[in-house]
Short mmCIF file of C-alpha atoms in Angstrom, two decimals:
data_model
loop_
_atom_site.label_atom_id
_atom_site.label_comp_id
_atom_site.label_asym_id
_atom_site.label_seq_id
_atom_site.Cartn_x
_atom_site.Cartn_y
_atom_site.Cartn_z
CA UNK A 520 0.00 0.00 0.00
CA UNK A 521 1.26 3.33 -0.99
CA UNK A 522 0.26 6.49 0.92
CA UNK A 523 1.39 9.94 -0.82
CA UNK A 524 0.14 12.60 1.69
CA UNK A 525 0.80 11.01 5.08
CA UNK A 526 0.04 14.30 6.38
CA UNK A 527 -3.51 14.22 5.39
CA UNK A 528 -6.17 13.77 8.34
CA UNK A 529 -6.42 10.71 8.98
CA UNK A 530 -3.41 9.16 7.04
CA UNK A 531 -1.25 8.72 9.70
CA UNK A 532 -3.79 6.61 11.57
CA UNK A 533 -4.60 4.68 8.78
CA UNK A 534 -0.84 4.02 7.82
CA UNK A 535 -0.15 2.88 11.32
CA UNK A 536 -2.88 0.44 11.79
CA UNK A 537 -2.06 -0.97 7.83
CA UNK A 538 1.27 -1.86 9.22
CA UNK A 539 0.29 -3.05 12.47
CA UNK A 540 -1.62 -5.36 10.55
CA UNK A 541 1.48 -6.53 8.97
CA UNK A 542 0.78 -4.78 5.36
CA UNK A 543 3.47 -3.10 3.49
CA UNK A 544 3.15 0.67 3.76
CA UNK A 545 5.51 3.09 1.76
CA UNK A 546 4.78 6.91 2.24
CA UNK A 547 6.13 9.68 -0.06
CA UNK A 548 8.54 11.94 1.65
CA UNK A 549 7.17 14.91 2.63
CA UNK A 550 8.30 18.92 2.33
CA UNK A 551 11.71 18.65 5.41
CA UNK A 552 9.63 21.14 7.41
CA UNK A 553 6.20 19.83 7.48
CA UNK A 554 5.15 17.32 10.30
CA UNK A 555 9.07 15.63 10.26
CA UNK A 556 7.94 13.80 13.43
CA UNK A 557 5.23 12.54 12.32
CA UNK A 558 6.50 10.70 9.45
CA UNK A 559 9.80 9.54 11.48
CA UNK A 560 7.41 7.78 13.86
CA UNK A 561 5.59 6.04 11.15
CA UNK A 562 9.23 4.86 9.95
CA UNK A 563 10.28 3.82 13.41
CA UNK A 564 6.85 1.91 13.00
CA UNK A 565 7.34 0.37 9.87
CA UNK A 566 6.61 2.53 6.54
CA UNK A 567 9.37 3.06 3.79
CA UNK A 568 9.97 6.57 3.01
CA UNK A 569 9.74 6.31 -1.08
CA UNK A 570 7.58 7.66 -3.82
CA UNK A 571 5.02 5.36 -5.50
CA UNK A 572 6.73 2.25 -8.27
CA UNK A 573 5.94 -0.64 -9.66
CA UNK A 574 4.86 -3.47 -7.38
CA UNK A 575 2.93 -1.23 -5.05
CA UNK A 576 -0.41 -3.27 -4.91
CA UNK A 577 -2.64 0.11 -4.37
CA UNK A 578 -2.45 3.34 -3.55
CA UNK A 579 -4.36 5.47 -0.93
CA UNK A 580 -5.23 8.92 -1.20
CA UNK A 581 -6.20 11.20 1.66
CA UNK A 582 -6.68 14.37 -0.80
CA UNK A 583 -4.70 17.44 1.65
CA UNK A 584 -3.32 20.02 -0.55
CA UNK A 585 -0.10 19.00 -0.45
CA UNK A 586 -0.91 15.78 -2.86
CA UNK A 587 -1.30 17.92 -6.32
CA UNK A 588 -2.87 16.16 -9.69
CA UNK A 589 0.40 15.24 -10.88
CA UNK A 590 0.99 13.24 -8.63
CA UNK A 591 -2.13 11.43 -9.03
CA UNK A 592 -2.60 11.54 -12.47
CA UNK A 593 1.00 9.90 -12.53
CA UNK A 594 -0.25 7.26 -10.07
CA UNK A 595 -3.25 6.66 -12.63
CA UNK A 596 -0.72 6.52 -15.91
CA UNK A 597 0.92 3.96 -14.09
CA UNK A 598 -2.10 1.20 -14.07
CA UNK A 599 -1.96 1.20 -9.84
CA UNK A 600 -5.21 0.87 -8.04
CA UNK A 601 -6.09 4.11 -6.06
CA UNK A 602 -8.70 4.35 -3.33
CA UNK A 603 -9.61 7.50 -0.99
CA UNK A 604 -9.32 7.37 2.87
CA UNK A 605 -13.23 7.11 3.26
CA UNK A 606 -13.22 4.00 1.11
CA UNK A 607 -9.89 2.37 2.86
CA UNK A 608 -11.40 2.54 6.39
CA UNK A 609 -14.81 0.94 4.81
CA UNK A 610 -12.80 -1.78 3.64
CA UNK A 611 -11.30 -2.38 7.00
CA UNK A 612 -13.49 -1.90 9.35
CA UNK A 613 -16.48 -4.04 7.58
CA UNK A 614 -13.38 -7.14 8.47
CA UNK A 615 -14.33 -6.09 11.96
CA UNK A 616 -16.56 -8.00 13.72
CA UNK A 617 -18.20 -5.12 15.96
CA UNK A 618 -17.62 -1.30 14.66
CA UNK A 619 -18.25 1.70 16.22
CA UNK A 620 -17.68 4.81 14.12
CA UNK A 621 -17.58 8.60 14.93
CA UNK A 622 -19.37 10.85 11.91
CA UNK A 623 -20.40 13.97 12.00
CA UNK A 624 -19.61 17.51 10.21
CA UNK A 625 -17.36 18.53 12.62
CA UNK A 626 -16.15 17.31 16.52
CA UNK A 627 -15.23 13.95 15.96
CA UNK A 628 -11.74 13.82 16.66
CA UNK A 629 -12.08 14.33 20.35
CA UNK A 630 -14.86 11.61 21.06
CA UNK A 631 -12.92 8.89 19.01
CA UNK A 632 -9.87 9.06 20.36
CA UNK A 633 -11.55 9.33 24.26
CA UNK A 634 -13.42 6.02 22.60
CA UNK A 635 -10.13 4.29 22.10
CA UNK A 636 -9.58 4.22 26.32
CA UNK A 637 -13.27 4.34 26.98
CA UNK A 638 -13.22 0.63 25.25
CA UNK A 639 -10.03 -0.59 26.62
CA UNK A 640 -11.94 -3.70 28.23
CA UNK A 641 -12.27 -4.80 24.77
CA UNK A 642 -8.87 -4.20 23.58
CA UNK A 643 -10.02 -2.13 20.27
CA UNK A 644 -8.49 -1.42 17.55
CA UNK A 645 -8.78 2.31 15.96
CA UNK A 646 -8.23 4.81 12.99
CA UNK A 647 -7.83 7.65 14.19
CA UNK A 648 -7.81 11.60 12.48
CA UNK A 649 -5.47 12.58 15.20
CA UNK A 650 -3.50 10.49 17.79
CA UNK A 651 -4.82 10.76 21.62
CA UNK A 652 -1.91 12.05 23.57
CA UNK A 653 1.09 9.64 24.34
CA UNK A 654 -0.61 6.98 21.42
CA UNK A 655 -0.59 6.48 18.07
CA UNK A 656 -3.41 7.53 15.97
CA UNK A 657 -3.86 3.74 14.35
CA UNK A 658 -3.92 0.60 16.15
CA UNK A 659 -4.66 -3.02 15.35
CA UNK A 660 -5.75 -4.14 18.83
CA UNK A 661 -6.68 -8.01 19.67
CA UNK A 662 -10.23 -7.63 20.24
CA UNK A 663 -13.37 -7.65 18.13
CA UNK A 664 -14.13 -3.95 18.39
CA UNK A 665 -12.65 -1.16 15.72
CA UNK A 666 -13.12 2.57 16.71
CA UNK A 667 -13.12 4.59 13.17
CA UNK A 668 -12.94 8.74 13.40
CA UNK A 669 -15.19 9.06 9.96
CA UNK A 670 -14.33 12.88 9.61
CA UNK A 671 -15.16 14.17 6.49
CA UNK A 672 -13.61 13.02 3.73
CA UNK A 673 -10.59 15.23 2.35
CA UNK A 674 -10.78 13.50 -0.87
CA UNK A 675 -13.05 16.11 -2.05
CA UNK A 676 -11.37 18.94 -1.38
CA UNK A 677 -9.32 21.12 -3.99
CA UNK A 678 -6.95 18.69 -5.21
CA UNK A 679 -9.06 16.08 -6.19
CA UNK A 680 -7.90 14.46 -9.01
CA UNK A 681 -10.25 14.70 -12.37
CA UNK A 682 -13.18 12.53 -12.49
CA UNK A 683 -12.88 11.64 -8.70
CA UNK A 684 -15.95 9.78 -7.32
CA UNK A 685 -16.91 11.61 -4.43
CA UNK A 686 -18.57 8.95 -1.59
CA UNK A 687 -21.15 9.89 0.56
CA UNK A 688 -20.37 9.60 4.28
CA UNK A 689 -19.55 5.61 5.60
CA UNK A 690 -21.01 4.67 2.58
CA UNK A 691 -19.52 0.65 2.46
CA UNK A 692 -20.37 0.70 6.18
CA UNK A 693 -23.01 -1.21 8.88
CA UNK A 694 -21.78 -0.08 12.23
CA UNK A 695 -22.51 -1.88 15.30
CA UNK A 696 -22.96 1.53 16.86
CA UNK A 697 -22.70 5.39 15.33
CA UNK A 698 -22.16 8.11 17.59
CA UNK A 699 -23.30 11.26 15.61
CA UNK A 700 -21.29 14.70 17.20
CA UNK A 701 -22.71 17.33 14.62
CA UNK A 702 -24.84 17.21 11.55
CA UNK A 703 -23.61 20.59 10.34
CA UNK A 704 -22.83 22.36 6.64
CA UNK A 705 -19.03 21.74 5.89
CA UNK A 706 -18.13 22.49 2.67
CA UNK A 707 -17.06 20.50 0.77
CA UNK A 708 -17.91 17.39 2.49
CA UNK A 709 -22.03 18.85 3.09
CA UNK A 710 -22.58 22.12 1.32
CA UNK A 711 -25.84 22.33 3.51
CA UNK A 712 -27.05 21.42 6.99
CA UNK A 713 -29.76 19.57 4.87
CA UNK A 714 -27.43 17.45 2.54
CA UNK A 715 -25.50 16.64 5.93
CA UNK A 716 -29.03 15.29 7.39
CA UNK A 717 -29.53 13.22 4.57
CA UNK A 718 -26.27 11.06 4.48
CA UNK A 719 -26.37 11.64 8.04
CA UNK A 720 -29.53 9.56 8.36
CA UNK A 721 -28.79 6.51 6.16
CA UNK A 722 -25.27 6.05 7.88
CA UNK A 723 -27.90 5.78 10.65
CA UNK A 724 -30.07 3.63 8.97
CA UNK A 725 -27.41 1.15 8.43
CA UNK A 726 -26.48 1.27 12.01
CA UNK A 727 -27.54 -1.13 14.43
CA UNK A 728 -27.51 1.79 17.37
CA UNK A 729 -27.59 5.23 17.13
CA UNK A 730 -25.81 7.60 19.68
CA UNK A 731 -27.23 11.63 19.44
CA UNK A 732 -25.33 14.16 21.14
CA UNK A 733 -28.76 16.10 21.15
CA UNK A 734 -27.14 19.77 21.81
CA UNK A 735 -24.81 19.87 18.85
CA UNK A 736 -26.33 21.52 15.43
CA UNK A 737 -28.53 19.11 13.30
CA UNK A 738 -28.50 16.10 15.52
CA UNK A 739 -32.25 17.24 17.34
CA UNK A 740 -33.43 17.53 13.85
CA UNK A 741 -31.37 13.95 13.00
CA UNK A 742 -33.06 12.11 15.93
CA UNK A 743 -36.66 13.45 15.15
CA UNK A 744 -36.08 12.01 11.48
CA UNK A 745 -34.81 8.70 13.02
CA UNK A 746 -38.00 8.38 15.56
CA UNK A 747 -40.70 9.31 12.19
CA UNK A 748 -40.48 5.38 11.31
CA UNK A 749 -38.62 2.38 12.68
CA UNK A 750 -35.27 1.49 12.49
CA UNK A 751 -31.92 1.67 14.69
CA UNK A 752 -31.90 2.22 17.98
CA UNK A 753 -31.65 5.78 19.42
CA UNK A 754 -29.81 7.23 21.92
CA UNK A 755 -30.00 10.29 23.06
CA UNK A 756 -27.38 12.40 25.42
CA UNK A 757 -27.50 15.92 27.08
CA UNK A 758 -28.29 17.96 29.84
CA UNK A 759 -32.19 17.32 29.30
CA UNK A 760 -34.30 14.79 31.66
CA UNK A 761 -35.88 13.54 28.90
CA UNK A 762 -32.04 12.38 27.69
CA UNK A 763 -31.35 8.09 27.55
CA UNK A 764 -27.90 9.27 28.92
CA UNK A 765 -27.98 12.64 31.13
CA UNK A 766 -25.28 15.23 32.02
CA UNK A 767 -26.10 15.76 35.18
CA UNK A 768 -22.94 18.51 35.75
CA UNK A 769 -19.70 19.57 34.30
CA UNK A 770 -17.00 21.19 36.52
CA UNK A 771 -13.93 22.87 35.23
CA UNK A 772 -11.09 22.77 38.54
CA UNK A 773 -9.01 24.98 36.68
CA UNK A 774 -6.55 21.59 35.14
CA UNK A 775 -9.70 18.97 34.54
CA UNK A 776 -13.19 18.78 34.00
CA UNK A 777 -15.22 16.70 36.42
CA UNK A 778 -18.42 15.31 34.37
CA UNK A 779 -20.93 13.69 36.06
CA UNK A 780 -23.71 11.03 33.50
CA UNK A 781 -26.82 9.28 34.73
CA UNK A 782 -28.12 6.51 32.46
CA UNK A 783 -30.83 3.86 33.31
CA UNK A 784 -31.20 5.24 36.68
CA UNK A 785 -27.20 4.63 37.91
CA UNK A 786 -24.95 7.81 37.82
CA UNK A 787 -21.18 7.80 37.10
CA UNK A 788 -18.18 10.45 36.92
CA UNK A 789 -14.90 10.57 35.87
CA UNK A 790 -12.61 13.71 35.12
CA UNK A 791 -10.75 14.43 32.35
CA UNK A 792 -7.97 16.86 31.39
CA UNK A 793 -9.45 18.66 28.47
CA UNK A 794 -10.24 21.90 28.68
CA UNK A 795 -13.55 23.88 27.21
CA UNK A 796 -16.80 22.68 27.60
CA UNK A 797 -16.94 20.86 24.48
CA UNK A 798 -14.58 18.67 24.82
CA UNK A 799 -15.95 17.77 27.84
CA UNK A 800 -19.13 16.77 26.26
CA UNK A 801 -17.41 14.92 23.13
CA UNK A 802 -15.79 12.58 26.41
CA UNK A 803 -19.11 12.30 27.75
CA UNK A 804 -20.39 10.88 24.19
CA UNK A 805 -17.84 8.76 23.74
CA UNK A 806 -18.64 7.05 27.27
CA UNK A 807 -22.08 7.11 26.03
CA UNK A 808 -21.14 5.35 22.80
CA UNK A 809 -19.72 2.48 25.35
CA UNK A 810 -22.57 2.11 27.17
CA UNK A 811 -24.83 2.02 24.15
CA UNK A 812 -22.42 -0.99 23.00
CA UNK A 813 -23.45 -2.95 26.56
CA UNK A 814 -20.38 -2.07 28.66
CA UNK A 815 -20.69 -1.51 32.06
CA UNK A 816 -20.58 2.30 33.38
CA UNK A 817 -17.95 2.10 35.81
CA UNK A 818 -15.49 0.21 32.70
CA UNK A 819 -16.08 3.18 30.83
CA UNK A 820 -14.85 5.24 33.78
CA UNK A 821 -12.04 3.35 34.47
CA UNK A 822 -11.27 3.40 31.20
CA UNK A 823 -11.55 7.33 30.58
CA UNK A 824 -9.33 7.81 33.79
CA UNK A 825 -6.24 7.03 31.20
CA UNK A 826 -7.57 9.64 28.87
CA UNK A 827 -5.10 12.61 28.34
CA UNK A 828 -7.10 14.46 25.53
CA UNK A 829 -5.62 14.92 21.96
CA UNK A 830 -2.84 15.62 20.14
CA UNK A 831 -3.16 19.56 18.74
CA UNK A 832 -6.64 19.96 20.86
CA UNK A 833 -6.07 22.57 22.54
CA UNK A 834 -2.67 21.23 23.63
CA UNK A 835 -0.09 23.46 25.60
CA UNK A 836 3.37 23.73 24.18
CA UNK A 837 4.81 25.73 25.91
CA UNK A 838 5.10 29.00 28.19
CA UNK A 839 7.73 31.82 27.83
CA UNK A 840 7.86 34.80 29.97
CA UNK A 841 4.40 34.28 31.26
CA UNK A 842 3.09 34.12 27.54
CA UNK A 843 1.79 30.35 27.22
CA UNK A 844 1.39 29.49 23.34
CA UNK A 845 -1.49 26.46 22.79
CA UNK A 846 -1.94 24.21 19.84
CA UNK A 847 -5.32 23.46 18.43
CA UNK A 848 -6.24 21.64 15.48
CA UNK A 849 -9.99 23.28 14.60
CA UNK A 850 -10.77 23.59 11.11
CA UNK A 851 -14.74 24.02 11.00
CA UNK A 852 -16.33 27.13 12.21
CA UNK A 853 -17.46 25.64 15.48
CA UNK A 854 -14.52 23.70 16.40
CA UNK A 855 -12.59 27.28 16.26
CA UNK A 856 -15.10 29.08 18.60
CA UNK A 857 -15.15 25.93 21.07
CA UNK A 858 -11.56 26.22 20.74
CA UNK A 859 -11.27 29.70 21.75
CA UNK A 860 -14.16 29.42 24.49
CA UNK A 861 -11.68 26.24 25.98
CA UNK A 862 -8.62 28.98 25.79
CA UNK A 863 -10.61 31.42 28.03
CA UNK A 864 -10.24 28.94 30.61
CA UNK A 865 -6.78 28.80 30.19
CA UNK A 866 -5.80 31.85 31.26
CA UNK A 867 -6.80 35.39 32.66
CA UNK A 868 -5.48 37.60 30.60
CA UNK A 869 -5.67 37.99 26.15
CA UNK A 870 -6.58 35.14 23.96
CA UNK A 871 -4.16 35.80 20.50
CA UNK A 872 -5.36 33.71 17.72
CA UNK A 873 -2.80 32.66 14.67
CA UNK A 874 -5.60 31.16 12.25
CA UNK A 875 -4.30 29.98 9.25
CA UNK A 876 -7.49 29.21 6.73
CA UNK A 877 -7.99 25.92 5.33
CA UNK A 878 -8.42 25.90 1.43
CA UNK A 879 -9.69 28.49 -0.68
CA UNK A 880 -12.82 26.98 -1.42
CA UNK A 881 -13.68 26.33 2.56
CA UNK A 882 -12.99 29.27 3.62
CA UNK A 883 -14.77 31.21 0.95
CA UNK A 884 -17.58 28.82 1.87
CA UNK A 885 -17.52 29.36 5.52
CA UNK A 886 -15.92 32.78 5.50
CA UNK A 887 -18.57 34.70 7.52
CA UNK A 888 -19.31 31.98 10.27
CA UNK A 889 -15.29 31.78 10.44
CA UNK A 890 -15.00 35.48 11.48
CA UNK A 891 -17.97 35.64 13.57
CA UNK A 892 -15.76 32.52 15.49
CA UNK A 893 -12.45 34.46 15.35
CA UNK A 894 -14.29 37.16 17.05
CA UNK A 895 -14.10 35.32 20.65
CA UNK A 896 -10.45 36.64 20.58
CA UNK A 897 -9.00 39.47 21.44
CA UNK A 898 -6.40 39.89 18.64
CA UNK A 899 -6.44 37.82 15.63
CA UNK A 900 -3.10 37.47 13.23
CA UNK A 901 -4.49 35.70 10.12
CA UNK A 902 -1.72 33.68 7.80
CA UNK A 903 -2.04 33.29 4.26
CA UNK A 904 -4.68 30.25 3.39
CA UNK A 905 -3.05 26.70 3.43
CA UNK A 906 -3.77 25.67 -0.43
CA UNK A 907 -1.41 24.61 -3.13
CA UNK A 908 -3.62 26.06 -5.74
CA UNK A 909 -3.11 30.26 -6.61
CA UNK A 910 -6.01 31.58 -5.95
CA UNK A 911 -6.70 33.19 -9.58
CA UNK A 912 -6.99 29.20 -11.00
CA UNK A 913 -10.29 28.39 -9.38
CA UNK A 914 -11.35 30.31 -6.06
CA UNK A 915 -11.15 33.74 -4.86
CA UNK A 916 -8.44 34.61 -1.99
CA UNK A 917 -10.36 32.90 1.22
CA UNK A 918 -8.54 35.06 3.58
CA UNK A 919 -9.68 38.23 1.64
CA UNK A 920 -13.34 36.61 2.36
CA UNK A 921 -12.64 36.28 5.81
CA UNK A 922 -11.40 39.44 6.59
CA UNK A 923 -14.34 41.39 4.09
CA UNK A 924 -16.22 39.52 6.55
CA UNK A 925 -14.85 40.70 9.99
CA UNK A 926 -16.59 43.54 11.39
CA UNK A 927 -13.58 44.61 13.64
CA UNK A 928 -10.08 45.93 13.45
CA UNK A 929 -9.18 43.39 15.80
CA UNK A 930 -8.26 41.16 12.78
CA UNK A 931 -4.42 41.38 11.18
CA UNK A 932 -3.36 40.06 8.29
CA UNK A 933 0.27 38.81 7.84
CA UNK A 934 2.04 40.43 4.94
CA UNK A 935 6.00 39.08 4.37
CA UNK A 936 6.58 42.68 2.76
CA UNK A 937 5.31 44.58 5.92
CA UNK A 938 6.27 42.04 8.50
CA UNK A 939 9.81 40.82 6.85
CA UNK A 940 10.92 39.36 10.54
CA UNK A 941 7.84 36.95 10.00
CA UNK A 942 4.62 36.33 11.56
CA UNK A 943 5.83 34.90 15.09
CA UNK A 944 8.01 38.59 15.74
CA UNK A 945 4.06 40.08 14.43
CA UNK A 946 2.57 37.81 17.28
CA UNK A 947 5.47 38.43 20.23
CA UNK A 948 4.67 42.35 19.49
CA UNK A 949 0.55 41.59 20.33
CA UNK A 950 0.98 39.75 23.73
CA UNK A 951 1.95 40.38 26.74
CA UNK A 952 2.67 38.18 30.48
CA UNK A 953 -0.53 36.75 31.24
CA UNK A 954 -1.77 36.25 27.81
CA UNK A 955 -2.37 33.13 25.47
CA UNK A 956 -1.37 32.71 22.20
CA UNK A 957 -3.66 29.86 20.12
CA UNK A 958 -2.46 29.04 17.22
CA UNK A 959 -4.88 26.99 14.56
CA UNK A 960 -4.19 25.04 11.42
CA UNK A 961 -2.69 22.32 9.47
CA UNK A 962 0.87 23.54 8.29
CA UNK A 963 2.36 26.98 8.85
CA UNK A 964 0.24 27.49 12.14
CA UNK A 965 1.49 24.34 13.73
CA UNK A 966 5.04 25.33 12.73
CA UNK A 967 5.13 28.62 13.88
CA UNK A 968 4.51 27.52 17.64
CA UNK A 969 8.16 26.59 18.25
CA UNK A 970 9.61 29.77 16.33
CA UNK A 971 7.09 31.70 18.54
CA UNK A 972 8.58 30.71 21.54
CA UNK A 973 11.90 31.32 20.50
CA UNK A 974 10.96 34.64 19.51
CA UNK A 975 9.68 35.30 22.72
CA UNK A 976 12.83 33.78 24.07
CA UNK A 977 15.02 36.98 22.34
CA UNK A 978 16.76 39.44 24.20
CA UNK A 979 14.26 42.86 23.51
CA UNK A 980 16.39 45.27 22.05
CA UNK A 981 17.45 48.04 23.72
CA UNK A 982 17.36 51.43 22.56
#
């Protein structure tokens, strides 16, 4: 198996349970700066560093922007089988004898991975979109249960290669249970909240149970369509009494959040070191999702007491001079302002956010409910949008959408010609002790953390 963009979502995880299986996994090598440790720890795991040749038995394609058509159409000239990561993880988790996949148009990442030590009773195996901290983000475990993160599928985003077929969400799959965490729009993966509904509701359908996280967008309207005529089982969880699986309370101690559930009469709680409130629910889901697949409430709590959170979710890298800078891995418009509402509680003093948009076409797309989420922040620096395509071939300048669409001057956007030290001297010259610097994105966001704190590591000149 050939993987070319091991830095897609959901690559990594896939390449690392494919060799833990005992398949042969090559990966192409990757731009030096992007992600190196990612791809040295699928080496140390197994994968060959090469590009695709002959005798590679089929190729998978995640569809990031850093995979462009040549590459693909040179895959295609070559007569080798290529598949997209949605189809891959169909293919592998309908070998498994009990699945239990994560959809939804946003939130998933969180709730799968907290699924992966919710489960540990059963020894599952996973494929993950991000690793949980300390793990890997694929695993082939020895029991019967796979966990599957079915985030949207990159594949058609704006690399695609010509004549793609686009599937619709879990299409090849029949989970044992499907825990739904948002039925949202997300270009391009649902252009609208009601094409979401719709392939929302016959993953459902295929589904044996049903788990509703009832307070997230779409998934009230999901469950009323799912209670119209028969079919899986539903259930239900949030705050409500009326709930199958209730939140009874949510505490943040300032390092954790103490959640407390009540299902079937019997209440449980665990804490977990994530912080904003919904993360805290996507935990609570995921224990949910466990108890909706017959495990015992206090195994899912023992279980979630090894949970750490997630790689890049809100993750603290480090602190310099008072000035701590966080990682966070949000890409839809929702996952941003949870993101920033979880960085409140962080700290007391300003919230920076380094945004870097995701694709031209998404961010056009999404470009006013992306501001309106930036907004939670007190000073915004906004980084040129992660795309390999110029934005005169097909799609207007996203980050010119965004920032049309931001009603405040709170809002900068990085220019190399009027900010030649580069963007992490911009960002040292915002903040202050006290303050928090977020920054969020695939590429140049995730690598300007470390530069950041060595900028705010430098000697300030004296005049």
């Amino acid at each position: 198996m050939h993987i070319p963009d091991p830095l897609s979502p959901g690559m990594a995880g896939l390449a690392s349970y494919l060799i833990r299986r005992h398949a042969r996994v090559t990966i192409s090598p990757v731009q030096a700066d992007l992600r190196s440790e990612l791809v040295e720890r699928l080496e140390r795991h197994g994968a060959v560093l090469r590009g695709a040749a002959s005798g590679t038995a089929s190729l998978v394609w995640g569809g990031d922007n850093t995979v462009t058509h040549d590459i693909t159409s040179h895959i295609a000239g070559h007569g080798l089988p290529m598949m997209g990561y949605a189809r891959a993880v169909e293919l592998l988790a309908g070998t498994a004898p009990i699945t239990v996949a994560v959809a939804g148009s946003h939130s998933t990442t969180m709730a799968a991975a907290a699924l992966t030590c919710a489960l540990v009773s059963r020894d599952p195996g996973w494929i993950l979109a991000e690793a949980p901290k300390g793990d890997s983000a694929g695993y082939d475990g020895g029991g019967e249960v796979l966990v599957v993160d079915l985030c949207p599928d990159s594949s058609s985003h704006e690399t695609s290669p010509p004549g793609w077929r686009f599937r619709t969400l879990g299409e090849g799959l029949s989970p044992t249970v499907t825990l739904v965490t948002a039925v949202d729009a997300a270009p391009p993966a649902f252009w609208n909240q009601e094409e979401a509904l719709d392939q929302m509701e016959a993953l459902a359908r295929r589904s044996e149970t049903v788990v509703v996280w009832v307070a997230q967008p779409g998934c009230q309207a999901l469950a009323d369509r799912l209670h119209r005529r028969p079919g899986p089982r539903v259930v239900t969880v949030g705050r409500g009494t009326d709930m199958d699986v209730q939140v009874l309370g949510q505490f943040w101690t300032g390092d954790h959040h103490r959640v407390t559930l009540q299902a079937d009469g019997e209440r449980h709680t665990f804490s977990v070191p994530v912080a904003g409130t919904t993360n805290a629910m996507a935990v609570a889901t995921a224990w949910a999702a466990g108890w909706a697949l017959g495990l015992p409430g206090h195994e899912l709590v023992d279980g979630l007491s090894a949970f750490a959170g997630v790689e890049r979710s809100l993750t603290r890298l480090g602190s310099h001079g008072g000035i701590d800078v966080v990682e966070s891995r949000a890409v839809h418009p929702r996952e941003i302002a949870a993101d920033l509402q979880g960085a409140r509680m962080l700290t007391e003093g300003a919230v920076v956010a380094v945004y870097e948009p995701s694709g031209h076409l998404r961010s056009n797309a999404l470009a006013g409910l992306i501001a309106e989420a930036l907004g939670a922040a007190d000073r915004v620096v906004l980084l040129p949008v992660h795309s390999m395509f110029p934005r005169a071939q097909s799609h207007a300048d996203g980050r010119e959408s965004i920032l049309t669409a931001s009603s405040t001057d709170a809002v900068i956007s990085f220019e190399p010609d009027l900010h030649p030290q580069g963007p992490e001297c911009l960002v040292a010259s915002l903040v202050q002790p006290g303050d928090l610097v977020l920054t969020i994105g695939s590429q140049a966001a995730r690598r300007l953390g470390p530069s950041l704190l060595a900028a705010l590591n430098r000697p300030k000149s004296v005049r």
